[in-house]
Amino acid sequence: MQVSPLIWIITIAVTIVFFVYEFFVHVRKPHEPSIGESARWSVFYISLALLFGVGIGTLSGWTYGGEYFAGYLTEKALSIDNLFVFLLVMGAFAVPKIYQQKVLMVGIIIALVLRGIFIAVGAALIENLSWIFYVFGALLLLLAYRQAFSNHESDPANNRFMRFIRRHLAVTDEYHEDKLTVKKDGKRFVTPMLLTIIAIGFVDLIFAVDSIPAIYGLTDQAYIVFTANVFALMGLRQLFFLIGGLLERLVYLSQGLAVILAFIGVKLVFHALHVNELAFINGGQPLLWIPEIPISFSLLFIAATITVATVASLFKTRGNQKRPAAPAPSDPSTTKDDSK
């Protein structure tokens, strides 16, 4: 797949314009989006992602189109799992609902920047080190195990990283609208809003480690990796408000993602063996009898796994009462003192 520097420049420029538009039109003025607003924009961005995939398939061939769709589905599923952690973070910091859009927007931008860095590093490693597929495969198998047994029950507002931040920053114990810092008695303090953004940035870093090796197991095209990530993150803010009440019902999402990560990990190991150059494996010769898993099977497997995990989750929790995504504190004075 040949992608000219001009196409890269246009793609990055359009991405930047999109986030600038999102901020000034939807996020700059604090408000809680309605279900209707969230639904319309979610449908728009998902439709845009699907049309882009059709465009790739039409112009560059359906092998690349299939790689894009498999990557997009995987990244979207991982992004929804990311949303669940965002939900926990904003609940732990008691972020008022009218300011949650800003936190999500900043978190998504941080996620895209971090993934962009990881994509560039991953492309360089794949280009120069064929054995990196072994590393990526082993990493994904390890991450699959961790994902299968994660319960998202740790306190994101009081983990080791956040305690380190609090020790080195003066923090207020209440929100000051959506300000990140405030001056009190001649001294500059950071607000819980900034702490929330730092926590979400740290979460983004962890999820980027899952995300990028996973999609490089489906395609070696950096352009497809980048655009699949961009479209997976587009509309994520609206999706949060649309399905916020359903997130807690997706009880099998982690297990479904674990299956997907393990599958891609095995696919990467198979590919590494198929192009092997390590001297201590088969004398440095490729193991050509090892099968290469086709992208068509990968796409079907990923789609089926997400579907089964979602349907099984909703069936299991069909009688549960839905709870609000992140309730605002009724009395700001009762908010936990984050400076301690």
XYZ file of C-alpha atoms in Angstrom:
340
model
C 0.000 0.000 0.000
C 1.599 3.215 -1.182
C 0.755 6.314 0.846
C 2.411 9.532 -0.285
C 3.668 12.179 2.155
C 0.896 14.462 0.851
C -1.789 11.950 1.914
C -0.177 11.712 5.357
C -0.116 15.513 5.682
C -3.770 15.821 4.616
C -4.836 13.035 6.998
C -3.041 14.562 9.987
C -4.314 18.056 9.105
C -7.917 16.826 8.878
C -7.510 15.043 12.224
C -6.262 18.232 13.885
C -9.104 20.261 12.340
C -11.597 17.693 13.648
C -10.397 17.995 17.234
C -10.264 21.791 17.052
C -13.853 21.773 15.744
C -14.938 19.349 18.491
C -13.448 21.571 21.171
C -14.856 24.909 20.041
C -18.305 23.650 18.971
C -19.081 20.977 21.558
C -16.665 21.156 24.497
C -15.703 24.779 25.112
C -19.051 25.644 26.710
C -19.571 23.245 29.659
C -22.793 21.220 29.337
C -24.055 17.683 29.595
C -24.921 16.322 26.103
C -28.416 14.983 25.592
C -29.023 11.386 24.506
C -30.253 12.647 21.133
C -27.137 14.747 20.521
C -24.851 11.886 21.542
C -26.736 9.380 19.364
C -26.647 11.565 16.241
C -22.931 12.264 16.478
C -22.097 8.658 17.357
C -23.926 7.417 14.251
C -22.203 10.080 12.153
C -18.683 9.150 13.267
C -19.238 5.392 13.006
C -20.701 5.868 9.508
C -17.697 8.013 8.569
C -15.320 5.280 9.776
C -17.158 2.630 7.755
C -17.146 4.799 4.618
C -13.409 5.383 5.016
C -12.873 1.614 5.173
C -14.935 1.144 2.010
C -12.770 3.816 0.381
C -9.576 1.986 1.342
C -10.988 -1.298 0.030
C -12.118 0.296 -3.255
C -8.925 2.237 -3.943
C -6.221 -0.032 -2.473
C -7.790 -3.491 -2.529
C -9.964 -5.397 -0.085
C -7.021 -7.048 1.620
C -6.128 -3.625 2.994
C -9.813 -2.853 3.469
C -10.192 -5.995 5.583
C -7.114 -5.056 7.613
C -8.624 -1.634 8.289
C -11.977 -3.022 9.419
C -10.330 -5.659 11.637
C -8.100 -2.969 13.150
C -11.003 -0.553 13.588
C -13.165 -3.150 15.356
C -10.298 -4.113 17.666
C -9.416 -0.504 18.493
C -13.077 0.419 19.018
C -13.535 -2.476 21.436
C -10.373 -1.502 23.326
C -11.546 2.129 23.364
C -14.865 1.120 24.940
C -12.917 -0.732 27.625
C -10.914 2.471 27.999
C -14.204 4.329 28.507
C -15.021 2.062 31.432
C -11.786 3.125 33.149
C -12.538 6.783 32.313
C -15.878 6.235 34.062
C -14.091 4.966 37.168
C -11.592 7.852 37.115
C -14.265 10.543 36.836
C -16.354 8.830 39.496
C -13.354 8.601 41.836
C -12.644 12.327 41.391
C -16.364 13.210 41.471
C -16.158 15.243 38.252
C -19.395 17.255 37.780
C -21.272 16.100 34.670
C -21.085 19.465 32.903
C -17.257 19.244 32.951
C -16.942 15.592 31.931
C -16.878 16.479 28.218
C -13.724 18.539 28.695
C -12.014 15.751 30.631
C -12.955 13.207 27.958
C -11.803 15.482 25.142
C -8.402 16.059 26.720
C -8.105 12.350 27.482
C -8.869 11.409 23.882
C -6.314 13.907 22.548
C -3.668 12.523 24.920
C -4.581 9.004 23.777
C -4.169 9.941 20.110
C -0.801 11.633 20.696
C 0.529 8.654 22.668
C -0.748 6.177 20.092
C 0.819 8.261 17.315
C 4.185 7.972 19.050
C 3.743 4.227 19.568
C 2.684 3.786 15.926
C 5.845 5.505 14.679
C 8.051 3.453 17.020
C 6.252 0.238 16.060
C 6.647 0.944 12.335
C 10.391 1.562 12.778
C 10.819 -1.655 14.790
C 8.916 -3.759 12.247
C 10.911 -2.252 9.395
C 14.291 -3.024 10.963
C 13.763 -5.956 13.333
C 11.810 -8.943 12.012
C 12.051 -10.705 15.379
C 9.981 -7.931 17.001
C 6.900 -9.962 16.031
C 7.934 -12.521 18.660
C 8.059 -9.736 21.252
C 4.702 -8.289 20.189
C 3.122 -11.741 20.203
C 4.427 -12.595 23.670
C 3.352 -9.159 24.951
C -0.179 -9.635 23.651
C -0.476 -13.084 25.224
C 0.614 -11.574 28.542
C -1.824 -8.675 28.138
C -4.598 -11.145 27.252
C -4.023 -12.973 30.528
C -4.073 -9.687 32.445
C -7.198 -8.531 30.609
C -9.046 -11.774 31.321
C -8.584 -11.440 35.060
C -8.813 -7.656 35.453
C -11.778 -6.350 37.408
C -11.235 -2.557 37.195
C -11.794 -2.359 40.946
C -8.650 -0.446 41.957
C -9.062 3.167 43.037
C -7.686 5.319 40.169
C -7.734 8.407 42.400
C -5.526 6.856 45.049
C -3.063 4.582 43.250
C 0.693 4.836 43.622
C 1.100 7.189 40.654
C -1.557 9.637 41.907
C -0.123 9.590 45.440
C 3.241 10.548 43.924
C 1.581 13.451 42.059
C -0.122 14.700 45.219
C 3.130 14.655 47.160
C 4.694 17.020 44.640
C 1.766 19.341 43.872
C -0.372 21.611 46.018
C -3.949 20.516 45.382
C -7.255 22.168 46.272
C -10.044 20.092 47.751
C -12.796 21.500 45.505
C -13.472 22.250 41.836
C -13.230 25.812 40.546
C -15.483 25.459 37.493
C -13.324 23.765 34.833
C -10.076 25.527 35.764
C -6.924 23.427 35.997
C -5.154 25.721 38.455
C -6.257 28.451 40.844
C -4.446 31.081 42.901
C -5.293 31.230 46.624
C -3.606 33.529 49.143
C -0.851 34.264 46.636
C -0.071 30.577 46.059
C -0.838 28.573 42.920
C -2.808 25.344 43.446
C -3.878 22.669 40.996
C -7.521 21.588 41.064
C -9.034 18.078 41.038
C -9.787 18.730 37.342
C -6.064 18.685 36.544
C -5.560 15.582 38.679
C -8.337 13.851 36.732
C -6.690 14.708 33.413
C -3.311 13.457 34.676
C -4.933 10.195 35.807
C -6.633 9.724 32.444
C -3.358 10.468 30.625
C -1.682 7.741 32.671
C -4.514 5.343 31.778
C -4.068 6.271 28.098
C -0.395 5.354 28.279
C -1.238 1.893 29.627
C -3.923 1.321 26.984
C -1.569 2.385 24.182
C 0.683 -0.537 25.168
C -2.295 -2.873 24.557
C -3.593 -1.121 21.491
C -0.653 -0.690 19.135
C 0.878 -4.213 19.221
C -2.659 -5.570 18.757
C -3.351 -3.702 15.543
C 0.161 -4.347 14.203
C -0.795 -8.005 14.500
C -3.495 -7.333 11.894
C -1.626 -5.059 9.489
C 1.901 -3.805 8.911
C 0.646 -0.619 7.259
C 1.298 2.380 9.503
C -1.349 4.422 7.654
C -4.045 1.841 8.391
C -2.890 1.632 12.011
C -3.115 5.405 12.383
C -6.468 5.920 10.667
C -8.070 2.959 12.475
C -7.004 4.533 15.775
C -8.233 7.991 14.753
C -11.670 6.701 13.746
C -11.896 4.518 16.858
C -11.305 7.624 19.001
C -13.626 9.858 16.949
C -17.014 10.010 18.570
C -15.736 8.300 21.715
C -16.793 11.300 23.794
C -20.368 11.103 22.479
C -20.384 7.329 22.874
C -19.513 7.754 26.547
C -22.672 9.756 27.198
C -24.761 7.503 24.941
C -23.868 4.156 26.509
C -22.571 5.339 29.886
C -25.360 3.480 31.640
C -24.617 0.326 29.657
C -20.875 0.235 30.357
C -21.360 -1.456 33.698
C -23.503 -4.118 31.998
C -20.688 -5.199 29.663
C -19.432 -7.671 32.263
C -17.815 -9.969 29.685
C -16.083 -7.236 27.688
C -12.724 -7.842 29.367
C -12.928 -11.557 28.642
C -13.902 -10.882 25.036
C -10.963 -8.516 24.621
C -8.690 -11.103 26.223
C -9.758 -13.644 23.591
C -9.088 -11.111 20.806
C -5.669 -10.144 22.190
C -4.712 -13.808 22.623
C -5.842 -14.586 19.062
C -3.794 -11.702 17.632
C -0.847 -12.757 19.821
C -0.948 -16.268 18.330
C -1.311 -14.731 14.853
C 1.818 -12.634 15.466
C 3.826 -15.624 16.714
C 2.755 -17.633 13.640
C 3.848 -14.751 11.402
C 7.160 -14.455 13.261
C 7.822 -18.163 12.720
C 6.814 -17.876 9.073
C 9.435 -15.132 8.471
C 11.900 -16.349 11.112
C 15.499 -15.083 11.020
C 16.601 -16.042 14.557
C 19.543 -18.434 14.417
C 18.444 -20.510 17.424
C 15.054 -21.268 15.816
C 15.193 -23.726 12.906
C 18.759 -22.629 12.131
C 17.609 -19.132 11.215
C 15.324 -20.401 8.451
C 11.604 -19.564 8.113
C 9.153 -22.263 9.131
C 7.073 -22.142 5.973
C 4.769 -24.915 7.120
C 3.414 -22.603 9.827
C 0.087 -21.212 8.529
C -0.526 -17.494 8.060
C -3.967 -16.614 9.417
C -5.818 -14.697 6.652
C -7.240 -11.266 7.410
C -10.741 -12.413 6.372
C -10.739 -15.020 9.158
C -9.305 -12.456 11.607
C -12.083 -9.979 10.788
C -14.813 -12.593 11.256
C -13.252 -13.884 14.484
C -12.940 -10.409 16.016
C -16.486 -9.396 15.010
C -17.926 -12.675 16.331
C -16.039 -12.372 19.644
C -17.239 -8.805 20.235
C -20.803 -9.819 19.378
C -20.802 -12.849 21.676
C -19.242 -10.881 24.568
C -21.787 -8.065 24.186
C -24.860 -10.288 23.842
C -23.764 -12.531 26.723
C -23.131 -9.471 28.927
C -26.510 -7.904 28.208
C -28.284 -11.239 28.709
C -26.590 -11.805 32.069
C -27.360 -8.287 33.346
C -30.783 -7.839 31.719
C -32.481 -7.463 35.100
C -29.958 -5.055 36.599
C -30.949 -1.473 37.233
C -28.955 1.013 35.202
C -26.874 3.466 37.134
C -25.687 6.944 36.080
C -22.252 7.144 34.491
C -20.607 9.537 36.962
C -22.851 11.340 39.473
C -21.932 14.886 40.365
C -21.288 15.565 44.045
C -24.286 17.129 45.794
C -22.066 19.137 48.107
C -18.601 20.183 46.883
C -17.487 20.658 50.443
C -17.748 16.912 51.022
C -15.266 16.130 48.229
C -12.227 14.265 49.443
C -9.228 16.496 50.149
C -6.893 15.604 47.274
C -4.004 17.541 48.714
C -3.363 14.922 51.331
